[in-house]
Tab-separated table of C-alpha atoms in Angstrom:
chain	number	residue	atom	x	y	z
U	1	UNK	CA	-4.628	17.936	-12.896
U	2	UNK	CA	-5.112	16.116	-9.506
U	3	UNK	CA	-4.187	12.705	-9.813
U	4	UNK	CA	-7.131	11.306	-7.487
U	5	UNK	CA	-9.791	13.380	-9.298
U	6	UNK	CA	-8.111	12.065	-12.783
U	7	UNK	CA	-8.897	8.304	-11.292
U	8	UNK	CA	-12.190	9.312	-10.353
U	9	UNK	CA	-12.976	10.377	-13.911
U	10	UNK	CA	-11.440	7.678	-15.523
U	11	UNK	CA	-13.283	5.510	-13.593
U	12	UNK	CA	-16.602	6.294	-14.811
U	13	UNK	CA	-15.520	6.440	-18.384
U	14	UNK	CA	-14.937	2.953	-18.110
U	15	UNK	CA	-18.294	2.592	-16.313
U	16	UNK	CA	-19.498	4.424	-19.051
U	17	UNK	CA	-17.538	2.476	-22.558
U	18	UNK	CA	-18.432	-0.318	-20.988
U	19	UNK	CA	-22.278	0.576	-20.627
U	20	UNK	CA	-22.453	0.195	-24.363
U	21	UNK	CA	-20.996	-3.418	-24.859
U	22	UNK	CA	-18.167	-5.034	-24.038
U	23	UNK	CA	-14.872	-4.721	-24.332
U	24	UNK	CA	-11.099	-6.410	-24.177
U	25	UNK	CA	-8.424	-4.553	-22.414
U	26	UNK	CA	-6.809	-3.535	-25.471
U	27	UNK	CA	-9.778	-1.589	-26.756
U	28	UNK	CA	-11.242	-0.170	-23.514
U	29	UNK	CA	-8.236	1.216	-22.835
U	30	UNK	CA	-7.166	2.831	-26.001
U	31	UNK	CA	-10.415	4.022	-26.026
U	32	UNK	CA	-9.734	5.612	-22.697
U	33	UNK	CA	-6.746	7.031	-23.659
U	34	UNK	CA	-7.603	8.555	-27.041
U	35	UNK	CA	-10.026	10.895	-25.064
U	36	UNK	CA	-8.326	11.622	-21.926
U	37	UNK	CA	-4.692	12.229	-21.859
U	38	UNK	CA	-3.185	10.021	-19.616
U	39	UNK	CA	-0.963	6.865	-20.533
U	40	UNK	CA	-2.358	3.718	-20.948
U	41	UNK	CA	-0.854	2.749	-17.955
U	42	UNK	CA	-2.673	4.400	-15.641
U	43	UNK	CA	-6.320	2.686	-16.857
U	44	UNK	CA	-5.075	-1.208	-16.023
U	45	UNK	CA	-4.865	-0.498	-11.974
U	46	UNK	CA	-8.184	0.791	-12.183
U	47	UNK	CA	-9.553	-1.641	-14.226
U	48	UNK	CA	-8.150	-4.067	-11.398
U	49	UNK	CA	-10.146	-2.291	-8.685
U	50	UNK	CA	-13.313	-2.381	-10.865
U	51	UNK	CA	-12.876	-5.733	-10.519
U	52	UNK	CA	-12.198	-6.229	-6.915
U	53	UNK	CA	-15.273	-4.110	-6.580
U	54	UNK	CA	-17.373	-6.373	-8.431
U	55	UNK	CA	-18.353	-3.673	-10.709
U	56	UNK	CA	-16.742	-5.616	-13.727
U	57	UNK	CA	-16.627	-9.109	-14.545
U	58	UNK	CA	-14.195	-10.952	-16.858
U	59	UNK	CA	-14.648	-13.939	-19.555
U	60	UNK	CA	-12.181	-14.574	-22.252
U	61	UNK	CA	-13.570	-15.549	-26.125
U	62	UNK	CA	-11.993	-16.833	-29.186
U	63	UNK	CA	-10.483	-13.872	-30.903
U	64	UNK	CA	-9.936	-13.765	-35.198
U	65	UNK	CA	-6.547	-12.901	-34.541
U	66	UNK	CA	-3.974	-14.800	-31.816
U	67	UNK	CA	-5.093	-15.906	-28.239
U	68	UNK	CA	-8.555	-15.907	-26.896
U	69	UNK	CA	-9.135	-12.036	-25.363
U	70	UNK	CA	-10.026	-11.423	-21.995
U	71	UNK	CA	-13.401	-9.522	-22.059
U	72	UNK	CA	-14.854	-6.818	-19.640
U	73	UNK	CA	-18.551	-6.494	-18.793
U	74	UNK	CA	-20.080	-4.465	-16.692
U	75	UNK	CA	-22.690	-6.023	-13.405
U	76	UNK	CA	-25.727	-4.523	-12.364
U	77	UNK	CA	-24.004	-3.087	-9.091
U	78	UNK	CA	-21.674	-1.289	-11.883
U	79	UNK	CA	-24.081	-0.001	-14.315
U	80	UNK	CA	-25.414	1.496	-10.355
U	81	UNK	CA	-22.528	3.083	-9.701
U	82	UNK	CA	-21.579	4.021	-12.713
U	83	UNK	CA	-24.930	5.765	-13.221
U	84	UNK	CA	-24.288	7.264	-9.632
U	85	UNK	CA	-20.539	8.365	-10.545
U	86	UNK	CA	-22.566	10.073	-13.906
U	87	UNK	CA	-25.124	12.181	-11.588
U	88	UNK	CA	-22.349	13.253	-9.613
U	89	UNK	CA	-20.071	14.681	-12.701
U	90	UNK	CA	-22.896	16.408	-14.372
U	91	UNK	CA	-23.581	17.969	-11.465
U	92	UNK	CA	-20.316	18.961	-10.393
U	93	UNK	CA	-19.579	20.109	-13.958
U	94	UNK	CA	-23.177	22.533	-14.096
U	95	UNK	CA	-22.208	24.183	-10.440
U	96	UNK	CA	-18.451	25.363	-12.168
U	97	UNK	CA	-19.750	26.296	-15.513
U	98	UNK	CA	-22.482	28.261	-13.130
U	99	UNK	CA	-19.538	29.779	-11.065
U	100	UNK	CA	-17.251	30.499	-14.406
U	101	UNK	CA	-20.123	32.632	-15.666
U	102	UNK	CA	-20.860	34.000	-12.410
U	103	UNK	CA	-17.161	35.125	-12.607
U	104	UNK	CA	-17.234	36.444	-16.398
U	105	UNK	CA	-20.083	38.572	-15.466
W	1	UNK	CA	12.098	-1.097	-25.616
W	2	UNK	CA	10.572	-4.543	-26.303
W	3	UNK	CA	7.679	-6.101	-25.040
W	4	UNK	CA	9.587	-8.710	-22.879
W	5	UNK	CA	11.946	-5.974	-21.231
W	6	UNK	CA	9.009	-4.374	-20.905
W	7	UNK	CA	7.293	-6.933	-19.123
W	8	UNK	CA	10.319	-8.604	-17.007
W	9	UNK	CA	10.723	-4.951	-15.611
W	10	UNK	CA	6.960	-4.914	-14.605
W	11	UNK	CA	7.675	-8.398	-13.343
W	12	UNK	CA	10.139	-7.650	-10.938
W	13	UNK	CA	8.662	-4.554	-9.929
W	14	UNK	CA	6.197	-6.294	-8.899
W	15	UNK	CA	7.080	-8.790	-6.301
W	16	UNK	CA	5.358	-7.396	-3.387
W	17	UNK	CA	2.164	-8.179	-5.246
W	18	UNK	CA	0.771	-12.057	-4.262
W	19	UNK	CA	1.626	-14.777	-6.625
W	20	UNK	CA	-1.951	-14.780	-8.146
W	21	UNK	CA	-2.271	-11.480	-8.242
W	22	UNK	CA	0.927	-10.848	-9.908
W	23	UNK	CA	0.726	-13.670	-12.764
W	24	UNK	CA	-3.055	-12.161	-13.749
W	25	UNK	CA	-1.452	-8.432	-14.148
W	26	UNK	CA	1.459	-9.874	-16.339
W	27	UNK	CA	-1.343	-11.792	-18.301
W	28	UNK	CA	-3.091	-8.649	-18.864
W	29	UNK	CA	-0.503	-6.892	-20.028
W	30	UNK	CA	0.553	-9.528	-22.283
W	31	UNK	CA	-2.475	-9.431	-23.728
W	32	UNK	CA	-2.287	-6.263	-24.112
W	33	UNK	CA	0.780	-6.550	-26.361
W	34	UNK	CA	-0.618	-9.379	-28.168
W	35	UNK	CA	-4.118	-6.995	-29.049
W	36	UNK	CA	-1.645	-3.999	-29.720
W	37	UNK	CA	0.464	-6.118	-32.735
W	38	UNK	CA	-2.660	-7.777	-33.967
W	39	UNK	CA	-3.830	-3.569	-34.978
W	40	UNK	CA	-0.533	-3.201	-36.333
W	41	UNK	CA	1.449	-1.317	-33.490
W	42	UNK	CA	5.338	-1.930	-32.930
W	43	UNK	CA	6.396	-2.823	-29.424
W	44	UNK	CA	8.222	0.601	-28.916
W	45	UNK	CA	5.213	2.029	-29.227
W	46	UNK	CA	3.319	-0.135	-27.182
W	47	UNK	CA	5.434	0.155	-24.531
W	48	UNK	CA	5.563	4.257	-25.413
W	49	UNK	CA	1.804	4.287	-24.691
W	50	UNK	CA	1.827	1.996	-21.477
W	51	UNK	CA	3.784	4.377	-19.690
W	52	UNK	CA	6.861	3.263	-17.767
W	53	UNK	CA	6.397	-0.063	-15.994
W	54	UNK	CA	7.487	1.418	-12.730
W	55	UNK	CA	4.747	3.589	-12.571
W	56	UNK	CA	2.457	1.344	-14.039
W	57	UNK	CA	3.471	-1.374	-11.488
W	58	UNK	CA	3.135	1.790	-8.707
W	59	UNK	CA	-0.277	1.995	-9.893
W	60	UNK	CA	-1.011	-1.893	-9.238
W	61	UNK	CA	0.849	-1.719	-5.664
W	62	UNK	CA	-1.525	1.399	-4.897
W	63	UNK	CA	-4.522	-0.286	-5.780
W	64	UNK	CA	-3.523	-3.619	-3.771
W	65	UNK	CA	-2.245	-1.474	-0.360
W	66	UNK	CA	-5.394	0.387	-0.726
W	67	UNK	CA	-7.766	-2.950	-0.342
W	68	UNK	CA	-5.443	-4.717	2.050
W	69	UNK	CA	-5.383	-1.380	3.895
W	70	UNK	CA	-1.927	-1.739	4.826
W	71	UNK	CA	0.756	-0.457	2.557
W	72	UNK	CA	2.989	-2.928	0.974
W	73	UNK	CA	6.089	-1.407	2.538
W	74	UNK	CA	4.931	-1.959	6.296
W	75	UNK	CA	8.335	-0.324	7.320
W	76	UNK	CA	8.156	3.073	8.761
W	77	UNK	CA	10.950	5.288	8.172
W	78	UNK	CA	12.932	4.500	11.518
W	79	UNK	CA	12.929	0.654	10.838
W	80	UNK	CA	16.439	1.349	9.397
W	81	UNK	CA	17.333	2.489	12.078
W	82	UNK	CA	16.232	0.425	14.890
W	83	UNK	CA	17.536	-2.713	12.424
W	84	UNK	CA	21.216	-1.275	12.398
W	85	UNK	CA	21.064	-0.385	16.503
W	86	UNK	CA	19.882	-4.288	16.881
W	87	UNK	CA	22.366	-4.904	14.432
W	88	UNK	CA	25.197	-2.990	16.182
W	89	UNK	CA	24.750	-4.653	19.411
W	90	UNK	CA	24.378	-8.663	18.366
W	91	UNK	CA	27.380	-7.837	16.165
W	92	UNK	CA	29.637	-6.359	18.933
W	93	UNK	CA	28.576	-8.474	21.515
W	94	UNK	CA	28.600	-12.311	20.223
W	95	UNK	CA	30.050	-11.859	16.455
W	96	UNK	CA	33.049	-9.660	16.549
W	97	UNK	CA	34.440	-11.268	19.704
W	98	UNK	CA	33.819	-14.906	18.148
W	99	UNK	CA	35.007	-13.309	14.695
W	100	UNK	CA	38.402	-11.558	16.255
W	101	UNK	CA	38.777	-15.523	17.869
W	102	UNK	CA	38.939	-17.072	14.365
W	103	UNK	CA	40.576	-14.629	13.008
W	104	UNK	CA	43.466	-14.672	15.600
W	105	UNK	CA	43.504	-18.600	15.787
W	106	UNK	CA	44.223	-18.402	11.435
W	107	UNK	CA	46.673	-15.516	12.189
W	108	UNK	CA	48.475	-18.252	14.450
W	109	UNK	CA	48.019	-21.065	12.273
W	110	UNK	CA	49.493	-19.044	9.329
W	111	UNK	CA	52.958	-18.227	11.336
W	112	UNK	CA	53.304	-21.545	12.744
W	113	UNK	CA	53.200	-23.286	8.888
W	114	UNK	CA	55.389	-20.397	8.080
W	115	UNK	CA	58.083	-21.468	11.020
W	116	UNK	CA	57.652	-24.724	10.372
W	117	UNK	CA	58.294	-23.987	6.146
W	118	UNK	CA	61.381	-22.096	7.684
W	119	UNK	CA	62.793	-24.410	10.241
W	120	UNK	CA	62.533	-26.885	7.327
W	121	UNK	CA	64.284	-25.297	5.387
W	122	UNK	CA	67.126	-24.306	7.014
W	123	UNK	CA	67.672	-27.373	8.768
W	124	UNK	CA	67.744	-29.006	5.209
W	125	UNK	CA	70.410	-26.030	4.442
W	126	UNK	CA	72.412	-26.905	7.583
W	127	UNK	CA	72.356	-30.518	6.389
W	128	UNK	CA	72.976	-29.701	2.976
W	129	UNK	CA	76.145	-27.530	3.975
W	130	UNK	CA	77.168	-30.540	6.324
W	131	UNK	CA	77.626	-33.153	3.968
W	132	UNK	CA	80.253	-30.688	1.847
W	133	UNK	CA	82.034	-29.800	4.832
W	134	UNK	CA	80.992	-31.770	7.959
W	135	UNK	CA	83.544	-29.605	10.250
W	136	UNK	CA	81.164	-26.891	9.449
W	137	UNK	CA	79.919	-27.186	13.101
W	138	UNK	CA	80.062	-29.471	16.385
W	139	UNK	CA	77.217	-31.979	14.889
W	140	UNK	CA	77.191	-35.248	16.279
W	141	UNK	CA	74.097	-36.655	13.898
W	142	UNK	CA	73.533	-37.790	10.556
W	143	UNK	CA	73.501	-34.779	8.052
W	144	UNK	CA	71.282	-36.705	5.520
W	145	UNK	CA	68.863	-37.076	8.158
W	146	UNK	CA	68.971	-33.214	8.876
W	147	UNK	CA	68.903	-32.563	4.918
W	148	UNK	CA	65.966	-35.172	4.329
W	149	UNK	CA	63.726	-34.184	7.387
W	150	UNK	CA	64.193	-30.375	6.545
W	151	UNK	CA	62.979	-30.935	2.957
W	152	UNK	CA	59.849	-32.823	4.630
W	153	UNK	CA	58.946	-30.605	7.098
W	154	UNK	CA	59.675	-27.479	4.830
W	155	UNK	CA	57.091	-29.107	2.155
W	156	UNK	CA	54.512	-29.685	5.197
W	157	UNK	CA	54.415	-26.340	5.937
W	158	UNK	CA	54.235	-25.075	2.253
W	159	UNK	CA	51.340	-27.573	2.218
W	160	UNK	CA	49.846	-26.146	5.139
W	161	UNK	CA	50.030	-22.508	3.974
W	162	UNK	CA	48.696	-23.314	0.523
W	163	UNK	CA	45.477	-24.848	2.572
W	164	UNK	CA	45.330	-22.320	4.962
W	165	UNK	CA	45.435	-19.763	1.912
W	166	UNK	CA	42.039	-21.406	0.524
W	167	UNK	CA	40.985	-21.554	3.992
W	168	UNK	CA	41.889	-17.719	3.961
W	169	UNK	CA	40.002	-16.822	0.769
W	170	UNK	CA	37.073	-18.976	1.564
W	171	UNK	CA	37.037	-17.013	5.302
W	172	UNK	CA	37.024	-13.421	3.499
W	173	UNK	CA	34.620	-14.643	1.152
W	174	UNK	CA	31.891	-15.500	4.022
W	175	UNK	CA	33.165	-12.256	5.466
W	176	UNK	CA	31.818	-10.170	2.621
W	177	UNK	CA	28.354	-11.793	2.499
W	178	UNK	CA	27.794	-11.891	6.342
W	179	UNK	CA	28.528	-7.614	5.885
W	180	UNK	CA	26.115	-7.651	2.801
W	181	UNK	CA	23.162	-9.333	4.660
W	182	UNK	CA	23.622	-6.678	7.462
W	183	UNK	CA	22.924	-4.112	5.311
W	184	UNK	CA	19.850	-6.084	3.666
W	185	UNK	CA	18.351	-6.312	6.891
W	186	UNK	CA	19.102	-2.258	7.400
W	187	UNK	CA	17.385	-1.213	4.002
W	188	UNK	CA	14.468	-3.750	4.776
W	189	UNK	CA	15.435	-6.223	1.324
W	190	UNK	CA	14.325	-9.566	1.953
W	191	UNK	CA	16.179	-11.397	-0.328
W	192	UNK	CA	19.428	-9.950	-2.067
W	193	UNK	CA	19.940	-10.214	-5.692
């Protein structure tokens, strides 16, 4: 698949994990990765431009186990876009499903 | 692989990164590790999942060209080349004449210790051969003078060449580096490892 597209999709999964509560790296991007198959990898960059964006903000807390973890959270202007980013899939995804039926007919 | 190859191999992949910038990705990913063996997963694995850390270090450099908006490599594909022509000419022009000057002044310096570990030496043989049979030739002087000043000057000379030998070495030596440095310039490295 198109490696730009793949971004753009990944992006708003984050947007969307992280519309739920919180996360630390680890998790958000295993999470990432279970569902879409791409390496881990390739969901740290993006978290980095998230950031630069100011659509994610960072604090670290105590963890139970080993060093304090570095936790994501999502800011109002990325819950926006993130909502925005949604719109735009479902939409995208209802005109193909429209045009594979339109084919099968 | 293990987390620290892993992660000196990001590392220096990532140099063209700003210091900041750089030290908050490594942090991340050592976190990363750090999460990853507190669930139970090996290193190998780890690592397995990351990716390799060139790409994953691409990824980084992407992301950072794309908000400076200028790539991190600002050379263009004929910087090479306009590097060696610029290269070419300061080289022929003021090095290789300056360089083909040294190197002809050693050259010189190198045959006159020779002569003079020569001359030495057979003037100490002449001496030598003198004192046995002084009819040898028509030698009005002192033969032990011609022995003992031929041993001296031979040794000076020796002495000389063993210097100029070091002097040699040291000369080929800078030689080498001043030719690697060119070609750092040419393939656009800043600093050679």
């Amino acid at each position: 698949m198109n490696t730009q597209f793949k971004k753009g999709v990944l992006e708003m999964c984050i947007l969307a994990l992280l519309k739920k509560h919180d996360m630390y790296g680890f998790e958000l991007v295993s999470q990432v990765s279970r569902h879409v198959d791409m390496s881990e990898g390739t969901v740290y960059p993006l978290m980095k431009r998230l950031m630069d964006e100011a659509l994610l903000t960072t604090y670290l807390a105590e963890s139970p186990s080993g060093p304090p973890r570095k936790y994501y959270h999502l800011t109002d202007k990325g819950a926006r876009a993130g909502e925005a980013l949604l719109g735009e899939w479902r939409s995208f995804c209802r005109h193909v499903e429209d045009l594979l039926e339109g084919a099968q007919a | 692989m293990t987390r620290n190859e892993y992660i000196r191999e990001l590392a220096s992949a990532l140099t063209a990164l700003p210091r900041a910038g750089r030290r908050e990705v490594l942090d991340d990913i050592a976190r990363h590790f750090d999460d990853g063996a507190a669930q139970g997963l090996g290193e190998a694995e780890l690592c397995r999942q990351l990716g390799a850390a060139k790409a994953l270090a691409d990824g980084y450099l992407e992301e950072h060209a794309a908000r400076t908006g200028k790539a991190v490599r600002t050379r263009g594909p004929w910087s090479g080349f306009w590097a060696a022509l610029g290269l070419c000419f300061i080289n022929l022009i003021i090095v290789l004449p300056v360089y083909l000057g040294l190197l002809g002044a050693y050259a010189g310096l190198v045959a006159s210790a020779f002569a003079m570990a020569l001359g030495g030496f057979a003037a100490a043989g002449l001496g030598a051969a003198l004192l046995v049979v002084p009819t040898l030739i028509a030698y009005t002087g002192n033969p032990l003078v011609a022995l003992l000043g031929g041993i001296g000057v031979c040794a000076l000379g020796l002495l000389f060449l063993l210097l100029l030998w070091h002097l040699g070495r040291w000369f080929f030596r800078a030689t080498g580096r001043y030719i690697q440095a060119n070609r750092n310039v040419i393939q656009g490295r800043r600093d050679a490892r």
